[in-house]
Short mmCIF file of C-alpha atoms and ligand atoms in Angstrom, two decimals:
data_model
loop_
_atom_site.label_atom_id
_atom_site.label_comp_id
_atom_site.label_asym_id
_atom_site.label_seq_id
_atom_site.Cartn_x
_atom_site.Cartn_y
_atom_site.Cartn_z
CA UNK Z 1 107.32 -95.18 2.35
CA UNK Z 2 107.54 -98.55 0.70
CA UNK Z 3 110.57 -99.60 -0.36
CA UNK Z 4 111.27 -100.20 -4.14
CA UNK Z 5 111.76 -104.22 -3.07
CA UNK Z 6 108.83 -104.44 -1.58
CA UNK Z 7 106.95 -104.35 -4.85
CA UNK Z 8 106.22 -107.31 -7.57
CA UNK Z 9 105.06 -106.94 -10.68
CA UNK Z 10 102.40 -109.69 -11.48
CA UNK Z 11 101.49 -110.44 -15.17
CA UNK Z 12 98.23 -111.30 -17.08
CA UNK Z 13 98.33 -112.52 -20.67
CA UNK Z 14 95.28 -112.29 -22.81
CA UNK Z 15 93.54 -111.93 -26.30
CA UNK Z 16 90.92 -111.35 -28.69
CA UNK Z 17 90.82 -110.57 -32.10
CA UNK Z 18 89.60 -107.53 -34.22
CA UNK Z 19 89.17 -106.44 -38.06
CA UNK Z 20 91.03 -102.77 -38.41
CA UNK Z 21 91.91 -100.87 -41.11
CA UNK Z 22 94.55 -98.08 -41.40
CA UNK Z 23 93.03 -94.77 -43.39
CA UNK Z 24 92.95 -91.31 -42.83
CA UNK Z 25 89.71 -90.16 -44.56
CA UNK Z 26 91.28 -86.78 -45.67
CA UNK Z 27 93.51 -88.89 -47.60
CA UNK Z 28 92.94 -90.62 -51.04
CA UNK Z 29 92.99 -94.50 -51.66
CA UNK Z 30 96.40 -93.89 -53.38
CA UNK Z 31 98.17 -92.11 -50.48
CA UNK Z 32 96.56 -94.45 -47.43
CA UNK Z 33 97.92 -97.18 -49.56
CA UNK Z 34 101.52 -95.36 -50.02
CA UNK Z 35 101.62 -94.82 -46.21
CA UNK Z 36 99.37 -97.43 -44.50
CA UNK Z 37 100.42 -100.46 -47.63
CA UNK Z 38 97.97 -103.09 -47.17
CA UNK Z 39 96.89 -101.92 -43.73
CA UNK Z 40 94.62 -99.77 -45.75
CA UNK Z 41 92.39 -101.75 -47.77
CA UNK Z 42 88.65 -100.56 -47.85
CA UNK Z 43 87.61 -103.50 -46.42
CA UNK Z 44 89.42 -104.70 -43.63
CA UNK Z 45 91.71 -107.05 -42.32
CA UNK Z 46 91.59 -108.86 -39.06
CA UNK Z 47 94.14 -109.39 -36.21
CA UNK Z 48 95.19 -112.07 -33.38
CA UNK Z 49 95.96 -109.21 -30.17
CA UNK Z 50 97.65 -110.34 -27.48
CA UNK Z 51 97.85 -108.33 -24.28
CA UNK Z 52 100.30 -108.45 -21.39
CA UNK Z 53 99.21 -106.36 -18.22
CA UNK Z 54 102.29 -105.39 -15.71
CA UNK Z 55 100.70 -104.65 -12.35
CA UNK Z 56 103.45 -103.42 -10.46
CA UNK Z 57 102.69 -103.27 -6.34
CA UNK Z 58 103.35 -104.56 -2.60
CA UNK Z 59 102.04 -107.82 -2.16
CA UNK Z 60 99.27 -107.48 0.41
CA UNK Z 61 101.25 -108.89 4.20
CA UNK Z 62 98.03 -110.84 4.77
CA UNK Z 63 97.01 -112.60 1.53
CA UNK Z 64 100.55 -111.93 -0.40
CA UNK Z 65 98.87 -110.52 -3.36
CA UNK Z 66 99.42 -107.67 -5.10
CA UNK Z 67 96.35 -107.92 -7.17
CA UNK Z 68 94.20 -111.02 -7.67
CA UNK Z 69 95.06 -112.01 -11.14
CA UNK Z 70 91.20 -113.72 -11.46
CA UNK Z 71 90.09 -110.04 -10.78
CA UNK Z 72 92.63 -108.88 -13.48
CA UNK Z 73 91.65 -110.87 -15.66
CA UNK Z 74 88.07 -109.46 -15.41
CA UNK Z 75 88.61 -106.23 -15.91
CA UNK Z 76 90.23 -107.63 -19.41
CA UNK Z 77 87.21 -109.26 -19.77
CA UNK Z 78 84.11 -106.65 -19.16
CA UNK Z 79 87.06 -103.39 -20.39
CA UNK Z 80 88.76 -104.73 -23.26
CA UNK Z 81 87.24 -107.87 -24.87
CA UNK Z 82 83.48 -106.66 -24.45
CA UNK Z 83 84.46 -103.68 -26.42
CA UNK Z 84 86.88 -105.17 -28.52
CA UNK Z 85 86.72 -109.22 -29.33
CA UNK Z 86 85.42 -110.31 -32.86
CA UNK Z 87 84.79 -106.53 -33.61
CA UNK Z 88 85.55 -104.37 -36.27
CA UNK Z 89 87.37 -101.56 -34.17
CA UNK Z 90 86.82 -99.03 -37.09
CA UNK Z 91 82.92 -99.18 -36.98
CA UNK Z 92 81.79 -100.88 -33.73
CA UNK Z 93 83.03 -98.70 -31.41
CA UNK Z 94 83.39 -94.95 -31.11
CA UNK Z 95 87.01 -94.78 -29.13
CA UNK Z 96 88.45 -94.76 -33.15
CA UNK Z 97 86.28 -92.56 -34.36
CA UNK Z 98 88.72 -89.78 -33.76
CA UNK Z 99 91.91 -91.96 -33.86
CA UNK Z 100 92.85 -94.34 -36.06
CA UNK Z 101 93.23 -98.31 -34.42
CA UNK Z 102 96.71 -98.43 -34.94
CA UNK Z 103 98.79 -100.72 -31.92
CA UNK Z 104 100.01 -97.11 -30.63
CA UNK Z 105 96.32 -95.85 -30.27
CA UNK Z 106 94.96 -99.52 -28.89
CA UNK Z 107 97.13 -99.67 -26.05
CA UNK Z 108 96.65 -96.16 -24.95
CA UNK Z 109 93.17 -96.27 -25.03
CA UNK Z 110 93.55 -100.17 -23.13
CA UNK Z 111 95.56 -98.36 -20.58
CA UNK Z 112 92.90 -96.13 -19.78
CA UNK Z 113 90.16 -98.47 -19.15
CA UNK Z 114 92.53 -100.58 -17.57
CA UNK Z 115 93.90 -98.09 -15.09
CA UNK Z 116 90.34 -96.66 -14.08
CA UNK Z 117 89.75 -99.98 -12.38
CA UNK Z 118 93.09 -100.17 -10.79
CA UNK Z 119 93.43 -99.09 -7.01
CA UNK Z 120 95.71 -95.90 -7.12
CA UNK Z 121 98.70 -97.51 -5.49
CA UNK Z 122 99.12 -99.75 -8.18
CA UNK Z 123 101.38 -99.23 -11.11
CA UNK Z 124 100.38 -100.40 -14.82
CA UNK Z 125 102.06 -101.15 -18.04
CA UNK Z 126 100.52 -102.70 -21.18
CA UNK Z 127 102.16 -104.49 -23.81
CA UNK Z 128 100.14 -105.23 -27.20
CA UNK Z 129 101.33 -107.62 -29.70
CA UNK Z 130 99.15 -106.68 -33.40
CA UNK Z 131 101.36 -109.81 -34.64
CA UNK Z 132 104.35 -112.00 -33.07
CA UNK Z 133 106.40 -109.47 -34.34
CA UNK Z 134 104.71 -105.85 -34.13
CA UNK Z 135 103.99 -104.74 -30.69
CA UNK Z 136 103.93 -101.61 -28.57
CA UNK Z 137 103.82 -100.92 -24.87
CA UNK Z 138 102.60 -97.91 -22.82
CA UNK Z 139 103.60 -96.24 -20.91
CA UNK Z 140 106.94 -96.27 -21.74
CA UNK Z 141 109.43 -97.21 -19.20
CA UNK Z 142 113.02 -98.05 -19.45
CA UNK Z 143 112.94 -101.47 -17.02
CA UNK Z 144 110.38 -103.13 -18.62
CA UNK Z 145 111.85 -106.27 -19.51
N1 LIG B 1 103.77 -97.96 -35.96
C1 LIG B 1 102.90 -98.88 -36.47
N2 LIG B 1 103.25 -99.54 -37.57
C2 LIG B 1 102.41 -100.47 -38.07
C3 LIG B 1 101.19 -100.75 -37.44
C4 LIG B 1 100.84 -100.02 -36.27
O1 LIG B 1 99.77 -100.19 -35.67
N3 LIG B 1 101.74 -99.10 -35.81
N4 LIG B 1 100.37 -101.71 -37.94
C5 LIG B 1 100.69 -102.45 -38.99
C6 LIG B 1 99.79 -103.54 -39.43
O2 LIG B 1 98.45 -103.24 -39.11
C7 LIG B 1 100.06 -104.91 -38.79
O3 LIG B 1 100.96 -104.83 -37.68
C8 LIG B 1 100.51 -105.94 -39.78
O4 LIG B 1 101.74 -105.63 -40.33
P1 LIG B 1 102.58 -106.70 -41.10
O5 LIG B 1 103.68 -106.01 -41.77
O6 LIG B 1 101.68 -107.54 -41.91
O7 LIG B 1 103.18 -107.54 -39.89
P2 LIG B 1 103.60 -109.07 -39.80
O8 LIG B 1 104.42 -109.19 -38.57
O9 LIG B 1 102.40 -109.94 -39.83
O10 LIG B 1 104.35 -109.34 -41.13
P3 LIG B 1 105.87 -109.54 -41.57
O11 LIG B 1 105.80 -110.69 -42.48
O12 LIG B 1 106.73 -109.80 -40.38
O13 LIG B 1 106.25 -108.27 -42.25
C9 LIG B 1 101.93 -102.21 -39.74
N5 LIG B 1 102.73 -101.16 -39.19
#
């Protein structure tokens, strides 16, 4: 069993950018804005994401790698900015048609396209900033520093 030193987490930074807006359509204008504020406005308002995969693993004895960061940074590529760069995340794609594109829902749904690409062995974490000062990170774990 591998020992908890063993493993290294390795980090890829990315971005894109997306249009958004925050409104539950069972709700009127008046009480999206009181909850949502601005967030809500009919016609959308765009963000600057940045992304921060944690691939947590043991560096392969051979090459020393746990993951290839090149190949990480692919799978950002043709999983998250394919589907998600200079769109409108409310129309152009169908992963928020049940879910609003809030930073909770993004990452989640980042994670998962993320983590179907990942070997098994390998541990993930995603951290999402919507601004420099709003951000979120799934899953949640308590060493993440
Ligand atoms: N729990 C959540 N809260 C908020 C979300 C979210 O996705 N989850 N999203 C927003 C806004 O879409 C976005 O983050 C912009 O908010 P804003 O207040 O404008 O943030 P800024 O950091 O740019 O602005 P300040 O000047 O620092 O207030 C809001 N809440």
């Amino acid at each position: 069993m591998a020992n908890q030193l063993d493993k290294v987490a390795v980090f890829r930074k990315g971005h894109f950018n997306a249009a958004h807006r925050l409104a539950l359509p069972q709700w009127s204008e008046e009480e999206n804005f009181a909850y949502f504020g601005p967030c809500s406005y009919a016609n959308f308002h765009g963000h600057n994401y940045e992304i921060i995969l944690k691939v947590v693993g043991t560096p392969d004895p051979l090459t020393g790698y746990v993951i290839d960061l090149k190949i990480l940074n692919q799978y950002l590529e043709e999983e998250v900015y394919s589907r998600f760069d200079h769109k409108n995340l409310n129309l152009d794609t169908d992963l928020f048609q049940q879910q609003l594109p809030t930073a909770e829902n993004i990452v989640k749904v980042i994670y998962q396209l993320i983590r179907a690409r990942l070997k098994p062995e390998l541990a993930l974490q995603v951290r999402l900033y919507e601004t420099p000062r709003n951000f979120v990170e799934y899953p949640v774990t308590l060493d993440f520093q």
